[in-house]
XYZ file of C-alpha atoms in Angstrom:
341
model
C -23.669 142.760 -43.532
C -20.910 141.296 -42.079
C -18.389 138.704 -43.583
C -20.080 136.307 -40.756
C -23.536 136.850 -41.760
C -22.937 137.045 -45.963
C -20.923 133.801 -45.661
C -23.880 131.686 -43.635
C -26.512 132.810 -45.321
C -24.687 132.026 -48.695
C -23.561 128.444 -47.293
C -27.153 127.487 -46.615
C -28.434 128.349 -50.122
C -25.369 126.806 -51.924
C -23.757 123.992 -49.868
C -23.374 120.727 -51.414
C -25.375 118.021 -50.709
C -22.510 115.572 -48.896
C -23.299 112.554 -46.919
C -21.347 113.680 -44.177
C -23.673 117.004 -43.468
C -26.831 115.005 -42.421
C -25.588 114.540 -38.899
C -23.314 115.537 -36.310
C -22.012 112.350 -35.309
C -18.355 113.044 -34.541
C -17.464 109.456 -35.688
C -18.510 109.793 -39.302
C -17.284 113.694 -39.101
C -13.758 112.392 -38.009
C -14.106 109.709 -41.079
C -15.079 111.979 -43.540
C -12.118 114.720 -42.636
C -9.653 111.893 -42.595
C -10.697 110.487 -45.899
C -10.669 114.010 -47.385
C -7.045 114.897 -46.612
C -5.357 114.840 -49.777
C -8.422 113.522 -51.594
C -11.031 114.974 -53.828
C -14.599 115.381 -52.490
C -16.186 113.631 -55.724
C -13.667 110.590 -55.098
C -13.666 110.829 -51.025
C -17.741 109.954 -51.332
C -17.552 106.593 -52.654
C -14.922 105.746 -49.863
C -16.971 107.347 -47.152
C -19.922 105.532 -47.791
C -18.115 102.128 -48.267
C -16.482 102.877 -44.941
C -19.836 103.516 -43.160
C -21.342 100.704 -44.690
C -18.733 98.559 -43.604
C -17.958 100.053 -40.042
C -21.317 101.680 -39.200
C -19.964 102.610 -35.708
C -16.514 103.365 -34.052
C -16.699 100.129 -32.231
C -16.987 98.063 -35.814
C -13.927 99.735 -36.895
C -11.857 99.238 -33.636
C -12.782 95.381 -33.970
C -11.597 94.983 -37.730
C -8.265 94.184 -38.611
C -5.789 96.472 -40.051
C -5.280 94.674 -42.843
C -9.104 94.862 -43.828
C -9.278 98.286 -43.225
C -6.382 98.814 -45.529
C -8.039 97.022 -48.340
C -11.143 99.197 -48.282
C -8.720 102.237 -47.921
C -7.133 100.632 -50.932
C -6.781 103.629 -53.878
C -7.109 106.672 -51.540
C -3.240 106.614 -51.078
C -1.374 108.175 -47.963
C -2.091 104.841 -46.226
C -0.637 106.187 -42.679
C -4.278 108.002 -42.556
C -5.845 104.237 -42.673
C -3.179 103.160 -40.160
C -3.850 106.191 -37.764
C -7.725 105.853 -38.310
C -7.879 102.056 -37.114
C -5.614 102.788 -34.388
C -7.193 105.749 -32.632
C -10.773 103.996 -33.359
C -8.966 101.134 -30.909
C -7.980 103.630 -28.518
C -11.225 105.510 -28.211
C -12.882 102.432 -27.791
C -10.443 100.968 -25.137
C -9.897 104.059 -23.592
C -12.819 106.191 -23.708
C -15.671 103.783 -23.970
C -16.141 104.129 -27.776
C -16.878 108.340 -26.772
C -14.918 110.710 -28.964
C -13.434 113.599 -26.523
C -15.879 116.547 -26.876
C -13.065 119.452 -26.842
C -10.280 120.674 -29.499
C -7.754 120.118 -26.878
C -8.311 116.732 -26.155
C -9.072 115.666 -29.660
C -5.708 117.166 -30.501
C -4.414 114.505 -28.293
C -5.399 111.587 -30.769
C -3.113 109.762 -32.907
C -3.708 111.191 -36.680
C -5.727 114.318 -35.578
C -3.906 117.583 -36.229
C -5.296 121.092 -35.643
C -7.632 121.266 -38.347
C -9.267 117.951 -38.146
C -9.578 118.573 -34.163
C -11.068 121.961 -34.981
C -13.459 120.571 -37.995
C -14.901 117.873 -35.253
C -15.036 120.264 -32.105
C -17.017 122.657 -34.101
C -19.276 120.607 -36.253
C -20.110 117.850 -33.810
C -19.606 119.952 -30.320
C -20.255 123.442 -31.378
C -17.123 124.245 -29.905
C -15.958 127.741 -31.537
C -12.811 127.019 -32.776
C -11.468 127.953 -36.113
C -10.530 125.143 -38.788
C -7.800 126.004 -41.289
C -6.880 124.152 -43.929
C -5.822 124.756 -47.537
C -9.365 126.750 -48.567
C -9.446 128.898 -45.359
C -5.671 130.270 -45.742
C -7.196 131.014 -49.698
C -10.511 132.765 -48.597
C -8.563 134.512 -45.163
C -5.741 135.733 -47.382
C -7.831 137.319 -50.421
C -10.706 138.821 -48.120
C -8.217 140.364 -45.581
C -5.432 141.050 -47.995
C -2.649 139.092 -45.936
C 0.475 138.696 -47.315
C 2.367 136.556 -44.966
C 3.565 133.062 -46.143
C 1.628 130.356 -45.405
C 4.157 127.841 -45.294
C 5.822 129.362 -42.035
C 4.075 127.813 -38.988
C 3.721 131.170 -37.217
C 1.653 131.903 -40.274
C -1.041 129.220 -39.571
C -1.238 130.184 -36.061
C -1.915 133.990 -37.312
C -4.787 132.517 -39.440
C -5.999 130.156 -36.546
C -5.952 132.975 -34.178
C -7.698 135.376 -37.041
C -10.549 132.605 -37.438
C -11.308 132.288 -33.888
C -11.759 136.318 -33.549
C -14.275 136.150 -36.553
C -16.170 132.763 -36.239
C -19.735 132.555 -35.429
C -20.051 131.598 -32.097
C -23.612 130.612 -32.500
C -22.853 128.475 -35.352
C -19.009 127.469 -35.478
C -19.571 124.296 -37.344
C -21.379 126.153 -39.698
C -19.003 128.865 -40.102
C -16.001 126.663 -40.855
C -17.749 124.764 -43.568
C -18.956 127.857 -45.268
C -15.439 129.173 -45.576
C -14.265 125.824 -46.695
C -16.950 125.307 -49.099
C -16.223 128.796 -50.683
C -12.814 128.205 -51.004
C -13.590 124.745 -52.641
C -16.168 125.963 -54.728
C -15.836 130.006 -55.425
C -12.441 131.213 -54.437
C -10.712 128.856 -56.240
C -6.718 128.618 -56.619
C -6.907 129.825 -60.349
C -9.549 131.648 -62.076
C -11.564 132.382 -58.837
C -15.639 133.029 -59.463
C -15.475 136.377 -58.038
C -18.460 137.745 -59.761
C -20.561 135.414 -57.655
C -18.742 135.726 -54.227
C -21.106 136.795 -51.465
C -18.203 138.835 -49.741
C -17.043 140.228 -53.154
C -17.930 143.805 -52.169
C -15.509 143.925 -49.016
C -12.770 141.521 -50.363
C -9.552 143.566 -49.816
C -7.601 141.593 -52.388
C -10.363 142.176 -55.015
C -10.209 146.044 -54.415
C -6.374 146.252 -54.631
C -6.377 143.643 -57.498
C -3.794 141.118 -55.518
C -6.220 138.186 -56.179
C -3.478 136.173 -58.130
C -0.853 137.086 -55.723
C -2.691 135.165 -52.810
C -2.075 133.146 -50.696
C 1.739 133.506 -50.517
C 3.416 130.189 -50.356
C 7.522 130.271 -51.156
C 8.443 126.868 -49.686
C 8.734 124.517 -52.321
C 8.431 120.730 -52.015
C 11.656 118.804 -52.749
C 10.703 115.549 -54.776
C 13.191 112.687 -54.731
C 13.452 110.067 -57.404
C 13.424 106.203 -56.601
C 13.668 103.146 -58.706
C 11.676 100.102 -58.028
C 11.634 96.920 -59.670
C 8.774 94.366 -59.020
C 9.559 90.874 -59.352
C 6.276 88.678 -60.602
C 7.389 85.285 -59.750
C 4.643 82.636 -60.550
C 3.685 79.189 -61.347
C 0.886 80.687 -63.464
C -1.753 79.948 -60.567
C 0.448 81.448 -57.508
C 2.279 84.116 -56.838
C 4.782 85.204 -54.586
C 4.075 88.242 -52.042
C 5.690 90.559 -49.518
C 4.603 92.646 -46.763
C 6.237 96.112 -46.565
C 6.773 96.449 -42.811
C 9.509 98.947 -42.874
C 8.581 102.494 -41.898
C 8.298 103.663 -45.488
C 5.890 104.201 -48.669
C 2.733 101.607 -48.405
C 3.691 100.514 -45.263
C 1.756 97.052 -44.294
C 0.438 96.703 -47.816
C 1.678 93.865 -50.202
C 3.570 93.881 -53.075
C 5.553 91.366 -55.258
C 9.277 90.939 -53.699
C 10.438 94.534 -54.313
C 14.100 95.726 -55.215
C 15.030 99.403 -55.019
C 17.997 100.215 -57.080
C 19.463 103.529 -58.301
C 18.797 104.827 -61.395
C 21.430 103.162 -63.685
C 21.448 99.848 -61.787
C 19.947 96.587 -63.415
C 18.271 93.622 -61.612
C 21.016 92.391 -59.135
C 22.658 88.999 -60.263
C 21.747 87.464 -56.982
C 17.863 87.883 -57.791
C 18.102 87.214 -61.400
C 20.799 84.376 -61.465
C 19.205 81.449 -62.789
C 16.278 82.972 -63.345
C 15.136 84.537 -66.701
C 13.040 87.717 -66.228
C 11.175 89.496 -68.833
C 10.342 93.195 -68.482
C 6.452 93.463 -68.756
C 5.382 97.111 -67.610
C 6.819 100.483 -66.554
C 5.344 103.426 -64.808
C 5.962 106.304 -62.772
C 3.923 106.978 -59.751
C 4.000 110.476 -58.200
C 3.605 110.482 -54.381
C 3.846 113.963 -52.574
C 7.426 114.198 -52.077
C 8.510 111.127 -54.230
C 8.326 110.064 -57.813
C 8.486 106.503 -58.101
C 9.971 104.772 -61.146
C 8.487 101.722 -61.084
C 9.322 98.441 -63.557
C 7.475 95.177 -63.526
C 9.594 91.953 -64.316
C 8.164 88.491 -64.816
C 9.025 84.913 -64.367
C 7.354 81.394 -64.616
C 8.701 78.470 -62.459
C 7.571 75.651 -61.650
C 4.939 74.632 -58.876
C 7.694 72.870 -56.881
C 10.255 75.584 -57.171
C 8.072 78.472 -55.855
C 8.482 77.661 -52.192
C 12.220 77.697 -52.664
C 12.037 81.133 -54.245
C 9.521 82.123 -51.515
C 12.251 81.566 -48.690
C 14.941 82.743 -50.638
C 13.051 86.219 -51.088
C 11.179 86.087 -47.771
C 7.998 86.152 -49.430
C 4.796 84.296 -49.242
C 2.663 82.253 -51.660
C -0.892 83.524 -52.523
C -3.466 82.478 -55.317
C -5.053 84.641 -57.886
C -8.236 84.723 -55.594
C -6.331 85.425 -52.276
C -4.581 88.149 -53.967
C -8.038 90.050 -54.537
C -8.360 90.177 -50.896
C -5.010 91.817 -49.883
C -4.277 95.395 -49.415
C -2.089 96.581 -52.309
C -0.539 99.685 -53.212
C -2.331 101.700 -56.448
C 0.571 100.442 -59.197
C 0.276 96.960 -58.044
C -4.031 96.928 -58.023
C -3.909 98.170 -61.546
C -1.233 95.543 -62.826
C -3.010 92.566 -60.816
C -6.678 93.868 -62.519
C -5.472 92.603 -65.798
C -5.045 89.379 -64.407
C -7.976 88.992 -61.740
Protein backbone atom coordinates (compact mmCIF):
# COMPACT_ATOMS: atom_id res chain seq x y z
CA UNK A 1 0.00 0.00 0.00
CA UNK A 2 1.11 3.60 -0.62
CA UNK A 3 2.10 6.19 2.00
CA UNK A 4 -1.22 7.91 1.23
CA UNK A 5 -3.37 4.86 1.83
CA UNK A 6 -1.58 3.72 4.96
CA UNK A 7 -1.61 7.08 6.67
CA UNK A 8 -5.27 7.78 5.88
CA UNK A 9 -6.34 4.35 7.19
CA UNK A 10 -4.30 4.96 10.35
CA UNK A 11 -5.79 8.45 10.79
CA UNK A 12 -9.36 7.16 10.51
CA UNK A 13 -8.71 4.73 13.34
CA UNK A 14 -6.42 6.77 15.58
CA UNK A 15 -7.20 10.48 15.22
CA UNK A 16 -7.79 12.36 18.42
CA UNK A 17 -11.30 13.59 19.13
CA UNK A 18 -10.68 17.33 18.89
CA UNK A 19 -13.53 19.90 18.85
CA UNK A 20 -12.44 21.59 15.60
CA UNK A 21 -12.57 18.27 13.73
CA UNK A 22 -16.34 17.95 13.96
CA UNK A 23 -17.06 20.35 11.08
CA UNK A 24 -15.55 22.13 8.06
CA UNK A 25 -16.38 25.71 9.11
CA UNK A 26 -13.43 27.81 7.86
CA UNK A 27 -13.86 30.31 10.71
CA UNK A 28 -13.45 27.67 13.40
CA UNK A 29 -10.66 25.87 11.53
CA UNK A 30 -8.83 29.20 11.22
CA UNK A 31 -9.41 29.93 14.90
CA UNK A 32 -8.03 26.54 15.95
CA UNK A 33 -4.96 26.87 13.73
CA UNK A 34 -4.10 30.32 15.07
CA UNK A 35 -4.53 29.17 18.68
CA UNK A 36 -2.38 26.07 18.10
CA UNK A 37 0.57 28.08 16.77
CA UNK A 38 3.16 27.91 19.57
CA UNK A 39 0.55 26.25 21.83
CA UNK A 40 0.10 22.63 22.91
CA UNK A 41 -3.20 20.99 21.93
CA UNK A 42 -4.07 20.22 25.57
CA UNK A 43 -3.85 23.92 26.44
CA UNK A 44 -5.39 25.12 23.18
CA UNK A 45 -8.65 23.19 23.55
CA UNK A 46 -9.90 25.28 26.48
CA UNK A 47 -9.08 28.53 24.67
CA UNK A 48 -10.78 27.30 21.49
CA UNK A 49 -13.94 26.40 23.39
CA UNK A 50 -13.89 29.73 25.22
CA UNK A 51 -13.50 31.65 21.94
CA UNK A 52 -16.22 29.76 20.08
CA UNK A 53 -18.60 30.17 23.00
CA UNK A 54 -17.92 33.91 23.27
CA UNK A 55 -17.63 34.54 19.52
CA UNK A 56 -19.56 31.75 17.74
CA UNK A 57 -19.28 33.48 14.35
CA UNK A 58 -16.71 35.66 12.64
CA UNK A 59 -19.22 38.53 12.83
CA UNK A 60 -19.22 38.20 16.62
CA UNK A 61 -15.43 38.31 16.74
CA UNK A 62 -15.28 41.31 14.40
CA UNK A 63 -17.76 43.22 16.56
CA UNK A 64 -15.74 42.70 19.75
CA UNK A 65 -13.23 45.19 21.08
CA UNK A 66 -9.56 44.32 20.79
CA UNK A 67 -9.24 44.63 24.56
CA UNK A 68 -11.91 41.95 25.09
CA UNK A 69 -10.24 39.65 22.57
CA UNK A 70 -6.87 40.09 24.27
CA UNK A 71 -8.48 39.40 27.64
CA UNK A 72 -9.78 36.02 26.47
CA UNK A 73 -6.41 35.29 24.85
CA UNK A 74 -4.60 36.06 28.11
CA UNK A 75 -2.19 33.30 29.06
CA UNK A 76 -1.62 31.99 25.51
CA UNK A 77 1.23 34.39 24.79
CA UNK A 78 2.38 35.60 21.35
CA UNK A 79 -0.31 38.27 21.51
CA UNK A 80 0.25 39.43 17.93
CA UNK A 81 -1.76 36.31 17.01
CA UNK A 82 -4.80 37.70 18.85
CA UNK A 83 -4.40 41.17 17.38
CA UNK A 84 -4.10 39.75 13.86
CA UNK A 85 -7.04 37.42 14.49
CA UNK A 86 -9.25 40.34 15.43
CA UNK A 87 -8.04 42.55 12.55
CA UNK A 88 -8.59 39.79 9.99
CA UNK A 89 -12.08 39.04 11.31
CA UNK A 90 -13.00 42.71 10.84
CA UNK A 91 -11.46 42.74 7.36
CA UNK A 92 -13.39 39.65 6.24
CA UNK A 93 -16.67 41.00 7.57
CA UNK A 94 -16.13 44.43 6.03
CA UNK A 95 -14.65 43.34 2.70
CA UNK A 96 -15.89 39.79 2.07
CA UNK A 97 -19.34 39.93 3.68
CA UNK A 98 -18.14 37.59 6.40
CA UNK A 99 -17.14 34.84 3.95
CA UNK A 100 -13.64 33.39 3.95
CA UNK A 101 -11.74 33.26 0.63
CA UNK A 102 -12.08 29.67 -0.58
CA UNK A 103 -8.58 29.10 -1.96
CA UNK A 104 -4.97 29.05 -0.82
CA UNK A 105 -3.72 32.07 -2.79
CA UNK A 106 -6.46 34.40 -1.53
CA UNK A 107 -6.17 33.15 2.04
CA UNK A 108 -2.46 33.97 1.98
CA UNK A 109 -3.32 37.65 1.49
CA UNK A 110 -5.00 37.88 4.90
CA UNK A 111 -3.15 39.35 7.87
CA UNK A 112 -1.68 36.74 10.19
CA UNK A 113 -2.23 33.86 7.76
CA UNK A 114 0.96 32.30 6.44
CA UNK A 115 1.54 29.36 4.05
CA UNK A 116 0.82 26.66 6.63
CA UNK A 117 -2.41 28.17 7.97
CA UNK A 118 -3.66 29.06 4.48
CA UNK A 119 -3.05 25.48 3.32
CA UNK A 120 -4.74 24.01 6.39
CA UNK A 121 -7.89 26.11 5.88
CA UNK A 122 -7.94 25.57 2.09
CA UNK A 123 -7.56 21.80 2.37
CA UNK A 124 -9.80 21.11 5.38
CA UNK A 125 -12.59 23.60 4.69
CA UNK A 126 -12.51 23.79 0.87
CA UNK A 127 -10.91 20.48 -0.24
CA UNK A 128 -8.09 22.18 -2.09
CA UNK A 129 -5.15 19.82 -2.66
CA UNK A 130 -2.42 21.99 -1.15
CA UNK A 131 0.17 20.80 1.37
CA UNK A 132 0.21 22.22 4.91
CA UNK A 133 3.80 22.11 6.16
CA UNK A 134 4.48 22.64 9.87
CA UNK A 135 7.09 21.25 12.25
CA UNK A 136 5.35 17.89 12.45
CA UNK A 137 5.24 17.58 8.67
CA UNK A 138 8.93 18.50 8.36
CA UNK A 139 9.74 15.70 10.78
CA UNK A 140 7.55 13.03 9.13
CA UNK A 141 8.60 13.81 5.56
CA UNK A 142 12.31 14.22 6.36
CA UNK A 143 12.37 10.85 8.11
CA UNK A 144 10.12 8.92 5.76
CA UNK A 145 12.02 10.10 2.66
CA UNK A 146 15.39 10.40 4.49
CA UNK A 147 15.82 14.07 3.49
CA UNK A 148 18.86 15.80 4.98
CA UNK A 149 18.08 19.36 3.89
CA UNK A 150 18.28 22.10 6.53
CA UNK A 151 14.69 22.98 7.48
CA UNK A 152 15.76 26.40 8.79
CA UNK A 153 16.40 27.47 5.18
CA UNK A 154 13.47 29.03 3.23
CA UNK A 155 14.33 27.02 0.10
CA UNK A 156 13.91 23.81 2.12
CA UNK A 157 10.41 24.81 3.18
CA UNK A 158 9.54 25.27 -0.48
CA UNK A 159 11.04 21.84 -1.27
CA UNK A 160 8.84 20.17 1.37
CA UNK A 161 5.81 22.16 0.20
CA UNK A 162 6.28 20.93 -3.37
CA UNK A 163 6.86 17.37 -2.13
CA UNK A 164 3.66 17.52 -0.12
CA UNK A 165 1.73 18.79 -3.15
CA UNK A 166 2.99 15.83 -5.17
CA UNK A 167 1.92 13.16 -2.68
CA UNK A 168 -1.20 14.71 -1.14
CA UNK A 169 -4.39 12.72 -1.61
CA UNK A 170 -6.47 14.77 -4.09
CA UNK A 171 -9.72 13.24 -2.87
CA UNK A 172 -9.06 13.80 0.84
CA UNK A 173 -6.53 16.64 1.08
CA UNK A 174 -7.77 17.86 4.45
CA UNK A 175 -7.60 14.41 6.00
CA UNK A 176 -4.18 13.82 4.45
CA UNK A 177 -2.72 17.02 5.91
CA UNK A 178 -4.24 16.30 9.31
CA UNK A 179 -3.01 12.69 9.17
CA UNK A 180 0.60 13.72 8.59
CA UNK A 181 0.40 16.33 11.36
CA UNK A 182 -1.24 13.82 13.70
CA UNK A 183 1.47 11.26 12.99
CA UNK A 184 4.14 13.82 13.84
CA UNK A 185 2.34 14.90 17.00
CA UNK A 186 1.64 11.44 18.43
CA UNK A 187 4.00 8.88 16.86
CA UNK A 188 6.90 10.42 14.92
CA UNK A 189 8.02 12.40 17.97
CA UNK A 190 11.13 14.62 18.12
CA UNK A 191 12.64 12.42 20.84
CA UNK A 192 11.93 8.71 21.34
CA UNK A 193 9.63 8.30 18.31
CA UNK A 194 7.27 5.32 18.46
CA UNK A 195 8.55 3.67 15.29
CA UNK A 196 7.23 0.27 16.34
CA UNK A 197 3.61 1.43 15.98
CA UNK A 198 4.10 3.74 12.99
CA UNK A 199 1.77 2.82 10.08
CA UNK A 200 4.52 3.50 7.51
CA UNK A 201 7.49 1.99 9.34
CA UNK A 202 8.08 -0.72 6.73
CA UNK A 203 8.81 1.86 4.03
CA UNK A 204 10.42 4.60 6.16
CA UNK A 205 13.84 5.36 4.65
CA UNK A 206 15.32 6.88 7.81
CA UNK A 207 14.31 3.84 9.86
CA UNK A 208 15.95 1.58 7.29
CA UNK A 209 19.09 3.73 7.14
CA UNK A 210 19.15 4.26 10.93
CA UNK A 211 19.11 8.07 10.58
CA UNK A 212 15.94 8.77 12.59
CA UNK A 213 17.79 10.64 15.34
CA UNK A 214 19.59 12.86 12.81
CA UNK A 215 16.41 14.15 11.23
CA UNK A 216 15.10 16.70 10.58
CA UNK A 217 18.26 18.76 10.08
CA UNK A 218 18.10 22.22 11.63
CA UNK A 219 21.30 24.21 12.02
CA UNK A 220 20.04 27.74 12.64
CA UNK A 221 20.15 28.66 16.32
CA UNK A 222 17.79 31.21 17.80
CA UNK A 223 19.65 34.05 19.49
CA UNK A 224 18.03 34.90 22.82
CA UNK A 225 18.40 38.45 24.15
CA UNK A 226 18.42 39.33 27.86
CA UNK A 227 16.13 42.12 29.05
CA UNK A 228 15.59 43.55 32.54
CA UNK A 229 12.07 44.73 33.40
CA UNK A 230 11.13 46.54 36.61
CA UNK A 231 7.41 46.76 37.39
CA UNK A 232 6.29 49.48 39.83
CA UNK A 233 3.24 48.59 41.91
CA UNK A 234 2.01 52.00 43.07
CA UNK A 235 -1.21 51.80 45.07
CA UNK A 236 -3.26 53.43 47.78
CA UNK A 237 -4.40 49.98 48.88
CA UNK A 238 -7.54 50.01 46.76
CA UNK A 239 -6.48 51.49 43.43
CA UNK A 240 -3.47 50.82 41.22
CA UNK A 241 -1.56 52.61 38.50
CA UNK A 242 -1.55 50.79 35.16
CA UNK A 243 -0.14 51.62 31.73
CA UNK A 244 -1.10 50.27 28.32
CA UNK A 245 1.85 49.08 26.24
CA UNK A 246 1.27 50.69 22.86
CA UNK A 247 4.78 50.55 21.38
CA UNK A 248 5.72 47.80 18.92
CA UNK A 249 7.23 45.40 21.43
CA UNK A 250 6.31 42.45 23.61
CA UNK A 251 2.79 42.57 25.09
CA UNK A 252 1.54 45.29 22.76
CA UNK A 253 -1.88 46.64 23.89
CA UNK A 254 -1.73 44.73 27.18
CA UNK A 255 -1.74 46.44 30.59
CA UNK A 256 1.03 46.41 33.19
CA UNK A 257 2.20 48.35 36.19
CA UNK A 258 4.43 51.26 35.13
CA UNK A 259 7.44 49.55 33.64
CA UNK A 260 11.06 50.62 33.56
CA UNK A 261 13.54 48.69 31.41
CA UNK A 262 17.17 48.90 32.55
CA UNK A 263 20.49 47.29 31.79
CA UNK A 264 21.64 44.38 33.92
CA UNK A 265 23.52 46.38 36.54
CA UNK A 266 21.23 49.41 36.83
CA UNK A 267 18.93 50.00 39.78
CA UNK A 268 15.63 51.92 39.81
CA UNK A 269 16.29 55.40 38.36
CA UNK A 270 16.44 58.22 40.89
CA UNK A 271 13.80 60.18 39.00
CA UNK A 272 11.31 57.39 39.72
CA UNK A 273 12.38 56.44 43.24
CA UNK A 274 13.06 59.96 44.51
CA UNK A 275 10.72 60.63 47.38
CA UNK A 276 9.16 57.16 47.10
CA UNK A 277 10.29 54.17 49.11
CA UNK A 278 10.04 51.06 46.93
CA UNK A 279 10.22 47.57 48.36
CA UNK A 280 11.26 44.63 46.20
CA UNK A 281 8.45 42.06 46.33
CA UNK A 282 9.07 39.46 43.64
CA UNK A 283 11.56 38.32 41.01
CA UNK A 284 11.10 35.87 38.16
CA UNK A 285 12.40 34.93 34.74
CA UNK A 286 9.91 34.83 31.87
CA UNK A 287 11.04 33.06 28.69
CA UNK A 288 9.82 34.12 25.25
CA UNK A 289 10.98 32.63 21.95
CA UNK A 290 13.75 35.14 21.34
CA UNK A 291 13.93 36.89 24.70
CA UNK A 292 14.66 36.12 28.33
CA UNK A 293 12.89 38.65 30.54
CA UNK A 294 14.41 39.17 33.99
CA UNK A 295 11.51 40.67 35.90
CA UNK A 296 11.50 42.44 39.25
CA UNK A 297 8.37 43.74 40.97
CA UNK A 298 8.66 46.75 43.27
CA UNK A 299 5.92 47.98 45.59
CA UNK A 300 5.05 51.23 47.31
CA UNK A 301 1.94 52.50 49.03
CA UNK A 302 0.85 56.09 48.67
CA UNK A 303 -2.02 58.26 49.80
CA UNK A 304 -5.20 58.38 47.75
CA UNK A 305 -4.82 62.09 47.01
CA UNK A 306 -1.24 61.58 45.75
CA UNK A 307 -2.09 58.73 43.40
CA UNK A 308 -3.31 61.08 40.67
CA UNK A 309 -0.04 63.03 40.78
CA UNK A 310 1.94 59.84 40.31
CA UNK A 311 -0.39 58.83 37.48
CA UNK A 312 0.27 62.09 35.61
CA UNK A 313 4.01 61.80 36.15
CA UNK A 314 4.16 58.24 34.86
CA UNK A 315 1.46 58.68 32.16
CA UNK A 316 -0.59 55.99 33.84
CA UNK A 317 -4.29 55.38 34.57
CA UNK A 318 -5.91 54.50 37.89
CA UNK A 319 -7.82 51.22 38.19
CA UNK A 320 -9.56 49.57 41.11
CA UNK A 321 -8.75 45.97 42.02
CA UNK A 322 -12.04 44.80 40.45
CA UNK A 323 -11.25 46.67 37.23
CA UNK A 324 -7.84 45.01 37.00
CA UNK A 325 -9.59 41.68 36.59
CA UNK A 326 -11.13 42.94 33.34
CA UNK A 327 -7.89 44.08 31.73
CA UNK A 328 -5.77 41.96 29.34
CA UNK A 329 -2.53 41.28 31.17
CA UNK A 330 0.77 39.57 30.32
CA UNK A 331 1.28 36.29 32.13
CA UNK A 332 3.75 37.62 34.77
CA UNK A 333 1.30 40.41 35.69
CA UNK A 334 -1.62 37.98 35.77
CA UNK A 335 0.19 35.64 38.17
CA UNK A 336 1.28 38.51 40.40
CA UNK A 337 -2.21 40.00 40.62
CA UNK A 338 -3.90 36.62 41.15
CA UNK A 339 -2.55 36.76 44.68
CA UNK A 340 -4.42 40.00 45.28
CA UNK A 341 -7.73 39.53 43.44
